[in-house]
Amino acid sequence: MIEFEKVSKSYNNGQVRAVDDLTLTINPGEIFGFLGPNGAGKTTAIKMLVGLLIHDSGSIKVNGIDTRTDPLAVKKITGYVPDQPEVYEKLTGLEYLNFIADVFRVPPVVRSRNIPRLLETFELTGVAGDLIQSYSHGMRQKILLTAALMHDPEVLILDEPMVGLDPRSAHLLKEIMREHCNRGKTLFFSTHVLEVAEKLCDRIGIINRGKLIACGTMQELRRMADIGNQSLETIFLELTEK
């Protein structure tokens, strides 16, 4: 479970309110999609959630653990893929995965099972021994996804995870996301691909100018927008324009 309670974050000495009084709960077993225009506050909210930014006020909890008071305990149970696939380029793919496994203290027997399986899933087995600096954008995205999934986290946080993925890998990732939640775990992801969010998500939150302006299932969002049986794209445009 993820809980934001009255969370705010400002920049430029309070002149820019990136996230404004965000209250939101993501339940175990659900895929939650986080949508918003560019600059709406999505990535800022996610970076606060994973501990890369400190919120100015409010509280954030992951499985009941406060991210401010016990950040390491939160990180141990979290898998995170950022919006930019920035990795250590001078390592091979396999060296990078073993480094991440060391960070998360993944036992040798577990990593020997999970690393080959995930490399095969994302079709990286043949390039695992190559330096990451030779990887394409999509391959870097896939090595980050492999690293995030390797320790089988309770909570998976993905910021624009589909960017750069080929159709087959995107399809596999969606299957992995659903299987993750079918086991009662939590998944929170942001995306600009509204068709994916509409088909995949159990609930969707829309943030605009730092404020959560809508949250619910597709049916609930349709009632909020008061536009009948329309697509998520139509709902999103209607609500963000208002």
Short mmCIF file of N, CA and C in Angstrom, two decimals, residues 16-197:
data_model
loop_
_atom_site.label_atom_id
_atom_site.label_comp_id
_atom_site.label_asym_id
_atom_site.label_seq_id
_atom_site.Cartn_x
_atom_site.Cartn_y
_atom_site.Cartn_z
N VAL A 16 7.10 28.13 -6.78
CA VAL A 16 6.52 27.12 -7.68
C VAL A 16 6.06 25.94 -6.84
N ARG A 17 4.75 25.69 -6.84
CA ARG A 17 4.18 24.58 -6.06
C ARG A 17 4.04 23.38 -6.99
N ALA A 18 5.03 22.50 -6.96
CA ALA A 18 5.04 21.36 -7.88
C ALA A 18 4.00 20.32 -7.51
N VAL A 19 3.85 20.05 -6.22
CA VAL A 19 2.81 19.15 -5.70
C VAL A 19 2.11 19.88 -4.58
N ASP A 20 0.78 19.90 -4.65
CA ASP A 20 0.00 20.76 -3.75
C ASP A 20 -1.04 19.94 -2.98
N ASP A 21 -0.72 19.63 -1.72
CA ASP A 21 -1.67 19.00 -0.81
C ASP A 21 -2.21 17.68 -1.37
N LEU A 22 -1.30 16.81 -1.80
CA LEU A 22 -1.68 15.55 -2.43
C LEU A 22 -2.07 14.51 -1.38
N THR A 23 -3.28 14.04 -1.46
CA THR A 23 -3.76 12.94 -0.62
C THR A 23 -4.25 11.83 -1.54
N LEU A 24 -3.65 10.64 -1.38
CA LEU A 24 -3.91 9.56 -2.32
C LEU A 24 -3.52 8.23 -1.69
N THR A 25 -4.33 7.20 -1.91
CA THR A 25 -4.02 5.85 -1.43
C THR A 25 -4.05 4.87 -2.59
N ILE A 26 -2.98 4.09 -2.71
CA ILE A 26 -2.91 3.03 -3.71
C ILE A 26 -2.94 1.71 -2.96
N ASN A 27 -3.92 0.89 -3.24
CA ASN A 27 -4.15 -0.34 -2.48
C ASN A 27 -3.36 -1.52 -3.02
N PRO A 28 -3.05 -2.49 -2.17
CA PRO A 28 -2.41 -3.72 -2.65
C PRO A 28 -3.31 -4.42 -3.65
N GLY A 29 -2.68 -5.03 -4.65
CA GLY A 29 -3.44 -5.79 -5.63
C GLY A 29 -4.02 -4.98 -6.77
N GLU A 30 -3.72 -3.69 -6.84
CA GLU A 30 -4.25 -2.89 -7.94
C GLU A 30 -3.14 -2.22 -8.72
N ILE A 31 -3.36 -2.10 -10.03
CA ILE A 31 -2.48 -1.30 -10.88
C ILE A 31 -3.05 0.12 -10.90
N PHE A 32 -2.25 1.05 -10.40
CA PHE A 32 -2.70 2.44 -10.32
C PHE A 32 -1.93 3.27 -11.33
N GLY A 33 -2.64 3.94 -12.22
CA GLY A 33 -2.04 4.81 -13.22
C GLY A 33 -2.09 6.25 -12.78
N PHE A 34 -0.98 6.96 -12.95
CA PHE A 34 -0.86 8.36 -12.52
C PHE A 34 -0.63 9.20 -13.77
N LEU A 35 -1.60 10.02 -14.10
CA LEU A 35 -1.57 10.78 -15.35
C LEU A 35 -1.53 12.27 -15.09
N GLY A 36 -1.06 13.02 -16.08
CA GLY A 36 -1.06 14.46 -15.99
C GLY A 36 -0.29 15.07 -17.14
N PRO A 37 -0.56 16.33 -17.47
CA PRO A 37 0.22 17.01 -18.51
C PRO A 37 1.68 17.16 -18.10
N ASN A 38 2.53 17.53 -19.05
CA ASN A 38 3.92 17.81 -18.71
C ASN A 38 3.98 18.90 -17.65
N GLY A 39 4.82 18.68 -16.63
CA GLY A 39 4.98 19.67 -15.57
C GLY A 39 3.86 19.67 -14.54
N ALA A 40 3.02 18.64 -14.57
CA ALA A 40 1.87 18.61 -13.65
C ALA A 40 2.27 18.23 -12.23
N GLY A 41 3.42 17.55 -12.07
CA GLY A 41 3.85 17.14 -10.74
C GLY A 41 4.01 15.63 -10.58
N LYS A 42 3.84 14.87 -11.67
CA LYS A 42 3.91 13.41 -11.58
C LYS A 42 5.28 12.93 -11.10
N THR A 43 6.32 13.35 -11.80
CA THR A 43 7.66 12.88 -11.46
C THR A 43 8.10 13.38 -10.11
N THR A 44 7.73 14.60 -9.74
CA THR A 44 8.05 15.11 -8.41
C THR A 44 7.42 14.24 -7.33
N ALA A 45 6.16 13.87 -7.53
CA ALA A 45 5.47 13.00 -6.56
C ALA A 45 6.18 11.65 -6.46
N ILE A 46 6.57 11.09 -7.60
CA ILE A 46 7.24 9.80 -7.60
C ILE A 46 8.60 9.89 -6.93
N LYS A 47 9.35 10.95 -7.20
CA LYS A 47 10.67 11.10 -6.59
C LYS A 47 10.57 11.28 -5.07
N MET A 48 9.51 11.91 -4.60
CA MET A 48 9.30 11.98 -3.15
C MET A 48 8.97 10.60 -2.60
N LEU A 49 8.19 9.85 -3.34
CA LEU A 49 7.79 8.51 -2.91
C LEU A 49 9.00 7.60 -2.74
N VAL A 50 9.96 7.68 -3.67
CA VAL A 50 11.13 6.78 -3.61
C VAL A 50 12.30 7.38 -2.83
N GLY A 51 12.14 8.59 -2.31
CA GLY A 51 13.16 9.17 -1.45
C GLY A 51 14.21 10.00 -2.15
N LEU A 52 14.02 10.31 -3.44
CA LEU A 52 14.98 11.17 -4.14
C LEU A 52 14.73 12.64 -3.85
N LEU A 53 13.54 12.98 -3.42
CA LEU A 53 13.20 14.32 -2.97
C LEU A 53 12.52 14.23 -1.62
N ILE A 54 12.71 15.26 -0.80
CA ILE A 54 12.05 15.32 0.51
C ILE A 54 10.85 16.26 0.42
N HIS A 55 9.69 15.79 0.83
CA HIS A 55 8.49 16.63 0.78
C HIS A 55 8.57 17.73 1.84
N ASP A 56 7.96 18.86 1.53
CA ASP A 56 7.96 20.00 2.45
C ASP A 56 7.00 19.77 3.62
N SER A 57 5.89 19.12 3.33
CA SER A 57 4.89 18.89 4.38
C SER A 57 4.09 17.63 4.04
N GLY A 58 3.37 17.14 5.03
CA GLY A 58 2.58 15.94 4.85
C GLY A 58 3.39 14.69 5.13
N SER A 59 2.85 13.54 4.80
CA SER A 59 3.54 12.27 5.03
C SER A 59 3.31 11.31 3.87
N ILE A 60 4.31 10.46 3.65
CA ILE A 60 4.22 9.41 2.64
C ILE A 60 4.59 8.10 3.32
N LYS A 61 3.73 7.10 3.17
CA LYS A 61 3.99 5.79 3.76
C LYS A 61 3.89 4.70 2.70
N VAL A 62 4.78 3.72 2.81
CA VAL A 62 4.76 2.55 1.95
C VAL A 62 4.65 1.32 2.84
N ASN A 63 3.55 0.58 2.69
CA ASN A 63 3.27 -0.55 3.58
C ASN A 63 3.39 -0.16 5.05
N GLY A 64 2.92 1.04 5.36
CA GLY A 64 2.91 1.52 6.73
C GLY A 64 4.20 2.14 7.21
N ILE A 65 5.24 2.14 6.37
CA ILE A 65 6.54 2.69 6.76
C ILE A 65 6.67 4.10 6.23
N ASP A 66 7.02 5.04 7.10
CA ASP A 66 7.16 6.43 6.72
C ASP A 66 8.45 6.64 5.93
N THR A 67 8.35 7.25 4.76
CA THR A 67 9.52 7.44 3.90
C THR A 67 10.52 8.44 4.48
N ARG A 68 10.06 9.31 5.36
CA ARG A 68 10.98 10.30 5.94
C ARG A 68 11.74 9.72 7.14
N THR A 69 11.06 8.95 7.97
CA THR A 69 11.69 8.46 9.20
C THR A 69 12.46 7.16 8.99
N ASP A 70 12.09 6.36 7.99
CA ASP A 70 12.79 5.09 7.76
C ASP A 70 12.92 4.83 6.26
N PRO A 71 13.68 5.67 5.56
CA PRO A 71 13.76 5.56 4.10
C PRO A 71 14.39 4.26 3.62
N LEU A 72 15.37 3.71 4.35
CA LEU A 72 16.01 2.48 3.90
C LEU A 72 15.04 1.30 3.94
N ALA A 73 14.20 1.26 4.95
CA ALA A 73 13.21 0.18 5.03
C ALA A 73 12.25 0.24 3.86
N VAL A 74 11.91 1.45 3.43
CA VAL A 74 11.03 1.61 2.26
C VAL A 74 11.74 1.13 1.00
N LYS A 75 12.99 1.51 0.85
CA LYS A 75 13.75 1.13 -0.35
C LYS A 75 13.91 -0.39 -0.47
N LYS A 76 14.03 -1.07 0.66
CA LYS A 76 14.22 -2.52 0.64
C LYS A 76 13.04 -3.25 0.01
N ILE A 77 11.84 -2.69 0.13
CA ILE A 77 10.65 -3.38 -0.36
C ILE A 77 10.12 -2.76 -1.66
N THR A 78 10.92 -1.86 -2.25
CA THR A 78 10.48 -1.11 -3.42
C THR A 78 11.35 -1.40 -4.64
N GLY A 79 10.72 -1.51 -5.80
CA GLY A 79 11.42 -1.53 -7.07
C GLY A 79 11.06 -0.27 -7.83
N TYR A 80 12.06 0.41 -8.39
CA TYR A 80 11.81 1.72 -9.02
C TYR A 80 12.51 1.80 -10.36
N VAL A 81 11.77 2.29 -11.36
CA VAL A 81 12.34 2.58 -12.67
C VAL A 81 12.06 4.05 -12.97
N PRO A 82 13.11 4.89 -13.10
CA PRO A 82 12.92 6.32 -13.34
C PRO A 82 12.50 6.62 -14.76
N ASP A 83 12.16 7.89 -15.01
CA ASP A 83 11.71 8.28 -16.35
C ASP A 83 12.86 8.35 -17.35
N GLN A 84 14.09 8.46 -16.86
CA GLN A 84 15.26 8.45 -17.73
C GLN A 84 16.13 7.25 -17.40
N PRO A 85 16.47 6.40 -18.38
CA PRO A 85 17.24 5.19 -18.10
C PRO A 85 18.72 5.48 -17.88
N GLU A 86 19.05 6.07 -16.74
CA GLU A 86 20.44 6.42 -16.44
C GLU A 86 21.07 5.30 -15.62
N VAL A 87 22.09 4.68 -16.16
CA VAL A 87 22.75 3.55 -15.52
C VAL A 87 24.26 3.72 -15.64
N TYR A 88 24.99 2.86 -14.95
CA TYR A 88 26.45 2.92 -14.99
C TYR A 88 26.95 2.34 -16.31
N GLU A 89 27.36 3.20 -17.20
CA GLU A 89 27.67 2.79 -18.57
C GLU A 89 28.92 1.94 -18.68
N LYS A 90 29.82 2.03 -17.74
CA LYS A 90 31.09 1.29 -17.81
C LYS A 90 30.98 -0.12 -17.25
N LEU A 91 29.79 -0.50 -16.82
CA LEU A 91 29.55 -1.87 -16.38
C LEU A 91 28.86 -2.64 -17.50
N THR A 92 29.06 -3.95 -17.51
CA THR A 92 28.25 -4.77 -18.40
C THR A 92 26.86 -4.91 -17.78
N GLY A 93 25.92 -5.39 -18.58
CA GLY A 93 24.59 -5.60 -18.05
C GLY A 93 24.58 -6.53 -16.86
N LEU A 94 25.35 -7.62 -16.95
CA LEU A 94 25.40 -8.60 -15.86
C LEU A 94 26.07 -8.02 -14.62
N GLU A 95 27.14 -7.24 -14.81
CA GLU A 95 27.80 -6.60 -13.66
C GLU A 95 26.84 -5.64 -12.96
N TYR A 96 26.08 -4.90 -13.76
CA TYR A 96 25.13 -3.96 -13.18
C TYR A 96 24.06 -4.69 -12.36
N LEU A 97 23.54 -5.78 -12.89
CA LEU A 97 22.50 -6.53 -12.18
C LEU A 97 23.04 -7.13 -10.89
N ASN A 98 24.27 -7.64 -10.92
CA ASN A 98 24.86 -8.18 -9.71
C ASN A 98 25.15 -7.09 -8.68
N PHE A 99 25.51 -5.91 -9.17
CA PHE A 99 25.72 -4.77 -8.27
C PHE A 99 24.40 -4.41 -7.56
N ILE A 100 23.31 -4.33 -8.33
CA ILE A 100 22.01 -4.03 -7.73
C ILE A 100 21.59 -5.15 -6.77
N ALA A 101 21.88 -6.39 -7.14
CA ALA A 101 21.56 -7.51 -6.26
C ALA A 101 22.33 -7.41 -4.94
N ASP A 102 23.58 -6.94 -5.01
CA ASP A 102 24.36 -6.72 -3.78
C ASP A 102 23.73 -5.63 -2.93
N VAL A 103 23.30 -4.56 -3.57
CA VAL A 103 22.68 -3.45 -2.84
C VAL A 103 21.45 -3.93 -2.07
N PHE A 104 20.64 -4.77 -2.72
CA PHE A 104 19.41 -5.26 -2.10
C PHE A 104 19.63 -6.56 -1.31
N ARG A 105 20.89 -6.99 -1.25
CA ARG A 105 21.25 -8.20 -0.50
C ARG A 105 20.44 -9.41 -0.97
N VAL A 106 20.35 -9.54 -2.27
CA VAL A 106 19.66 -10.70 -2.85
C VAL A 106 20.57 -11.92 -2.70
N PRO A 107 20.10 -12.99 -2.06
CA PRO A 107 20.95 -14.18 -1.87
C PRO A 107 21.38 -14.76 -3.21
N PRO A 108 22.57 -15.37 -3.24
CA PRO A 108 23.08 -15.95 -4.50
C PRO A 108 22.11 -16.91 -5.16
N VAL A 109 21.43 -17.74 -4.39
CA VAL A 109 20.52 -18.72 -4.97
C VAL A 109 19.34 -18.03 -5.65
N VAL A 110 18.91 -16.88 -5.11
CA VAL A 110 17.78 -16.15 -5.70
C VAL A 110 18.22 -15.43 -6.96
N ARG A 111 19.38 -14.77 -6.91
CA ARG A 111 19.83 -14.03 -8.10
C ARG A 111 20.19 -15.00 -9.24
N SER A 112 20.71 -16.16 -8.90
CA SER A 112 21.05 -17.13 -9.95
C SER A 112 19.81 -17.65 -10.65
N ARG A 113 18.67 -17.55 -9.99
CA ARG A 113 17.40 -17.95 -10.60
C ARG A 113 16.75 -16.78 -11.33
N ASN A 114 16.73 -15.61 -10.68
CA ASN A 114 15.98 -14.47 -11.22
C ASN A 114 16.67 -13.75 -12.36
N ILE A 115 17.98 -13.59 -12.28
CA ILE A 115 18.69 -12.84 -13.32
C ILE A 115 18.55 -13.51 -14.70
N PRO A 116 18.87 -14.81 -14.83
CA PRO A 116 18.70 -15.43 -16.16
C PRO A 116 17.25 -15.40 -16.66
N ARG A 117 16.33 -15.61 -15.74
CA ARG A 117 14.90 -15.61 -16.14
C ARG A 117 14.48 -14.25 -16.68
N LEU A 118 14.85 -13.18 -15.99
CA LEU A 118 14.46 -11.84 -16.41
C LEU A 118 15.21 -11.40 -17.66
N LEU A 119 16.48 -11.77 -17.78
CA LEU A 119 17.23 -11.45 -19.00
C LEU A 119 16.58 -12.11 -20.21
N GLU A 120 16.14 -13.34 -20.03
CA GLU A 120 15.47 -14.03 -21.13
C GLU A 120 14.12 -13.39 -21.44
N THR A 121 13.40 -13.00 -20.40
CA THR A 121 12.10 -12.37 -20.59
C THR A 121 12.21 -11.11 -21.45
N PHE A 122 13.22 -10.30 -21.15
CA PHE A 122 13.38 -9.04 -21.88
C PHE A 122 14.36 -9.15 -23.05
N GLU A 123 14.70 -10.37 -23.42
CA GLU A 123 15.56 -10.63 -24.58
C GLU A 123 16.89 -9.90 -24.49
N LEU A 124 17.53 -10.02 -23.32
CA LEU A 124 18.82 -9.38 -23.08
C LEU A 124 19.93 -10.40 -22.85
N THR A 125 19.61 -11.67 -22.91
CA THR A 125 20.61 -12.70 -22.58
C THR A 125 21.86 -12.56 -23.45
N GLY A 126 21.67 -12.31 -24.73
CA GLY A 126 22.80 -12.24 -25.64
C GLY A 126 23.68 -11.02 -25.48
N VAL A 127 23.18 -9.99 -24.80
CA VAL A 127 23.98 -8.76 -24.63
C VAL A 127 24.33 -8.50 -23.17
N ALA A 128 24.06 -9.46 -22.29
CA ALA A 128 24.30 -9.26 -20.86
C ALA A 128 25.78 -9.03 -20.56
N GLY A 129 26.66 -9.56 -21.41
CA GLY A 129 28.09 -9.37 -21.21
C GLY A 129 28.65 -8.12 -21.87
N ASP A 130 27.81 -7.35 -22.55
CA ASP A 130 28.27 -6.13 -23.22
C ASP A 130 28.20 -4.94 -22.27
N LEU A 131 29.05 -3.94 -22.53
CA LEU A 131 28.99 -2.70 -21.73
C LEU A 131 27.67 -1.99 -21.99
N ILE A 132 27.11 -1.43 -20.93
CA ILE A 132 25.83 -0.74 -21.05
C ILE A 132 25.93 0.48 -21.97
N GLN A 133 27.12 1.05 -22.11
CA GLN A 133 27.27 2.21 -23.00
C GLN A 133 26.95 1.86 -24.45
N SER A 134 26.97 0.57 -24.78
CA SER A 134 26.63 0.16 -26.14
C SER A 134 25.14 -0.11 -26.31
N TYR A 135 24.36 -0.03 -25.23
CA TYR A 135 22.93 -0.34 -25.28
C TYR A 135 22.13 0.80 -25.90
N SER A 136 21.09 0.45 -26.61
CA SER A 136 20.13 1.45 -27.09
C SER A 136 19.27 1.94 -25.91
N HIS A 137 18.47 2.96 -26.16
CA HIS A 137 17.56 3.49 -25.12
C HIS A 137 16.64 2.38 -24.61
N GLY A 138 16.07 1.62 -25.53
CA GLY A 138 15.16 0.56 -25.13
C GLY A 138 15.83 -0.53 -24.33
N MET A 139 17.06 -0.88 -24.68
CA MET A 139 17.80 -1.90 -23.94
C MET A 139 18.14 -1.41 -22.54
N ARG A 140 18.45 -0.14 -22.41
CA ARG A 140 18.72 0.42 -21.07
C ARG A 140 17.46 0.38 -20.21
N GLN A 141 16.33 0.69 -20.85
CA GLN A 141 15.07 0.63 -20.13
C GLN A 141 14.81 -0.80 -19.63
N LYS A 142 15.12 -1.76 -20.45
CA LYS A 142 14.87 -3.15 -20.08
C LYS A 142 15.83 -3.63 -18.99
N ILE A 143 17.07 -3.15 -19.00
CA ILE A 143 18.00 -3.56 -17.93
C ILE A 143 17.57 -2.95 -16.60
N LEU A 144 17.00 -1.74 -16.65
CA LEU A 144 16.48 -1.11 -15.43
C LEU A 144 15.26 -1.87 -14.91
N LEU A 145 14.39 -2.29 -15.80
CA LEU A 145 13.24 -3.08 -15.39
C LEU A 145 13.68 -4.41 -14.78
N THR A 146 14.68 -5.04 -15.38
CA THR A 146 15.21 -6.28 -14.83
C THR A 146 15.75 -6.06 -13.43
N ALA A 147 16.49 -4.97 -13.23
CA ALA A 147 17.05 -4.66 -11.91
C ALA A 147 15.96 -4.39 -10.88
N ALA A 148 14.90 -3.70 -11.30
CA ALA A 148 13.81 -3.37 -10.38
C ALA A 148 13.02 -4.59 -9.94
N LEU A 149 12.94 -5.59 -10.81
CA LEU A 149 12.14 -6.78 -10.53
C LEU A 149 12.94 -7.89 -9.85
N MET A 150 14.25 -7.77 -9.85
CA MET A 150 15.11 -8.87 -9.44
C MET A 150 14.88 -9.32 -7.99
N HIS A 151 14.59 -8.37 -7.09
CA HIS A 151 14.40 -8.74 -5.68
C HIS A 151 12.92 -8.93 -5.32
N ASP A 152 12.07 -9.05 -6.36
CA ASP A 152 10.64 -9.33 -6.18
C ASP A 152 10.03 -8.37 -5.15
N PRO A 153 10.03 -7.06 -5.45
CA PRO A 153 9.61 -6.07 -4.46
C PRO A 153 8.11 -6.14 -4.14
N GLU A 154 7.77 -5.71 -2.94
CA GLU A 154 6.37 -5.62 -2.55
C GLU A 154 5.66 -4.50 -3.30
N VAL A 155 6.41 -3.44 -3.59
CA VAL A 155 5.85 -2.25 -4.24
C VAL A 155 6.69 -1.92 -5.46
N LEU A 156 6.05 -1.78 -6.61
CA LEU A 156 6.74 -1.47 -7.86
C LEU A 156 6.31 -0.09 -8.33
N ILE A 157 7.30 0.80 -8.56
CA ILE A 157 7.04 2.19 -8.93
C ILE A 157 7.74 2.46 -10.25
N LEU A 158 6.95 2.77 -11.27
CA LEU A 158 7.48 2.92 -12.62
C LEU A 158 7.10 4.29 -13.17
N ASP A 159 8.09 5.05 -13.62
CA ASP A 159 7.86 6.38 -14.18
C ASP A 159 8.06 6.28 -15.70
N GLU A 160 6.97 6.32 -16.43
CA GLU A 160 6.99 6.19 -17.90
C GLU A 160 7.72 4.93 -18.35
N PRO A 161 7.28 3.75 -17.89
CA PRO A 161 8.04 2.53 -18.16
C PRO A 161 7.98 2.04 -19.61
N MET A 162 6.99 2.49 -20.38
CA MET A 162 6.84 1.99 -21.75
C MET A 162 7.71 2.72 -22.77
N VAL A 163 8.27 3.86 -22.38
CA VAL A 163 9.05 4.66 -23.32
C VAL A 163 10.28 3.88 -23.79
N GLY A 164 10.42 3.76 -25.10
CA GLY A 164 11.59 3.10 -25.66
C GLY A 164 11.45 1.61 -25.83
N LEU A 165 10.38 1.02 -25.30
CA LEU A 165 10.22 -0.42 -25.42
C LEU A 165 9.58 -0.79 -26.76
N ASP A 166 10.06 -1.88 -27.35
CA ASP A 166 9.43 -2.38 -28.56
C ASP A 166 8.10 -3.03 -28.18
N PRO A 167 7.21 -3.26 -29.15
CA PRO A 167 5.87 -3.79 -28.83
C PRO A 167 5.89 -5.09 -28.04
N ARG A 168 6.80 -6.00 -28.36
CA ARG A 168 6.85 -7.27 -27.63
C ARG A 168 7.23 -7.04 -26.17
N SER A 169 8.24 -6.22 -25.93
CA SER A 169 8.68 -5.96 -24.56
C SER A 169 7.60 -5.22 -23.77
N ALA A 170 6.91 -4.29 -24.43
CA ALA A 170 5.82 -3.57 -23.77
C ALA A 170 4.71 -4.54 -23.36
N HIS A 171 4.41 -5.48 -24.25
CA HIS A 171 3.39 -6.49 -23.94
C HIS A 171 3.82 -7.35 -22.76
N LEU A 172 5.06 -7.78 -22.75
CA LEU A 172 5.58 -8.58 -21.65
C LEU A 172 5.54 -7.81 -20.33
N LEU A 173 5.89 -6.53 -20.39
CA LEU A 173 5.88 -5.72 -19.17
C LEU A 173 4.46 -5.61 -18.62
N LYS A 174 3.49 -5.43 -19.48
CA LYS A 174 2.10 -5.35 -19.01
C LYS A 174 1.66 -6.65 -18.34
N GLU A 175 2.11 -7.77 -18.89
CA GLU A 175 1.79 -9.05 -18.27
C GLU A 175 2.47 -9.17 -16.89
N ILE A 176 3.71 -8.71 -16.80
CA ILE A 176 4.44 -8.74 -15.53
C ILE A 176 3.75 -7.85 -14.50
N MET A 177 3.29 -6.69 -14.94
CA MET A 177 2.61 -5.76 -14.04
C MET A 177 1.34 -6.39 -13.47
N ARG A 178 0.56 -7.03 -14.34
CA ARG A 178 -0.67 -7.65 -13.88
C ARG A 178 -0.39 -8.82 -12.94
N GLU A 179 0.62 -9.63 -13.28
CA GLU A 179 0.96 -10.76 -12.43
C GLU A 179 1.45 -10.29 -11.06
N HIS A 180 2.19 -9.19 -11.04
CA HIS A 180 2.68 -8.61 -9.78
C HIS A 180 1.50 -8.27 -8.86
N CYS A 181 0.48 -7.65 -9.42
CA CYS A 181 -0.67 -7.26 -8.61
C CYS A 181 -1.58 -8.44 -8.29
N ASN A 182 -1.62 -9.43 -9.15
CA ASN A 182 -2.41 -10.62 -8.85
C ASN A 182 -1.91 -11.34 -7.61
N ARG A 183 -0.65 -11.10 -7.25
CA ARG A 183 -0.09 -11.70 -6.03
C ARG A 183 -0.28 -10.79 -4.81
N GLY A 184 -1.14 -9.77 -4.94
CA GLY A 184 -1.46 -8.91 -3.82
C GLY A 184 -0.46 -7.80 -3.56
N LYS A 185 0.41 -7.54 -4.54
CA LYS A 185 1.42 -6.49 -4.38
C LYS A 185 0.92 -5.19 -5.01
N THR A 186 1.67 -4.13 -4.80
CA THR A 186 1.23 -2.79 -5.19
C THR A 186 2.02 -2.29 -6.39
N LEU A 187 1.33 -1.65 -7.34
CA LEU A 187 2.00 -1.10 -8.52
C LEU A 187 1.48 0.30 -8.81
N PHE A 188 2.41 1.23 -8.91
CA PHE A 188 2.11 2.64 -9.16
C PHE A 188 2.95 3.09 -10.35
N PHE A 189 2.29 3.55 -11.42
CA PHE A 189 3.10 3.98 -12.56
C PHE A 189 2.49 5.20 -13.24
N SER A 190 3.38 6.00 -13.79
CA SER A 190 2.95 7.16 -14.57
C SER A 190 3.11 6.86 -16.04
N THR A 191 2.28 7.47 -16.86
CA THR A 191 2.38 7.27 -18.30
C THR A 191 1.67 8.38 -19.05
N HIS A 192 2.13 8.63 -20.28
CA HIS A 192 1.43 9.52 -21.20
C HIS A 192 0.64 8.71 -22.23
N VAL A 193 0.79 7.39 -22.18
CA VAL A 193 0.10 6.53 -23.14
C VAL A 193 -1.27 6.20 -22.56
N LEU A 194 -2.25 7.00 -22.91
CA LEU A 194 -3.56 6.89 -22.28
C LEU A 194 -4.27 5.59 -22.63
N GLU A 195 -4.03 5.07 -23.83
CA GLU A 195 -4.66 3.81 -24.21
C GLU A 195 -4.20 2.67 -23.31
N VAL A 196 -2.92 2.67 -22.95
CA VAL A 196 -2.39 1.66 -22.05
C VAL A 196 -3.02 1.79 -20.67
N ALA A 197 -3.09 3.02 -20.17
CA ALA A 197 -3.67 3.25 -18.85
C ALA A 197 -5.13 2.81 -18.81
#
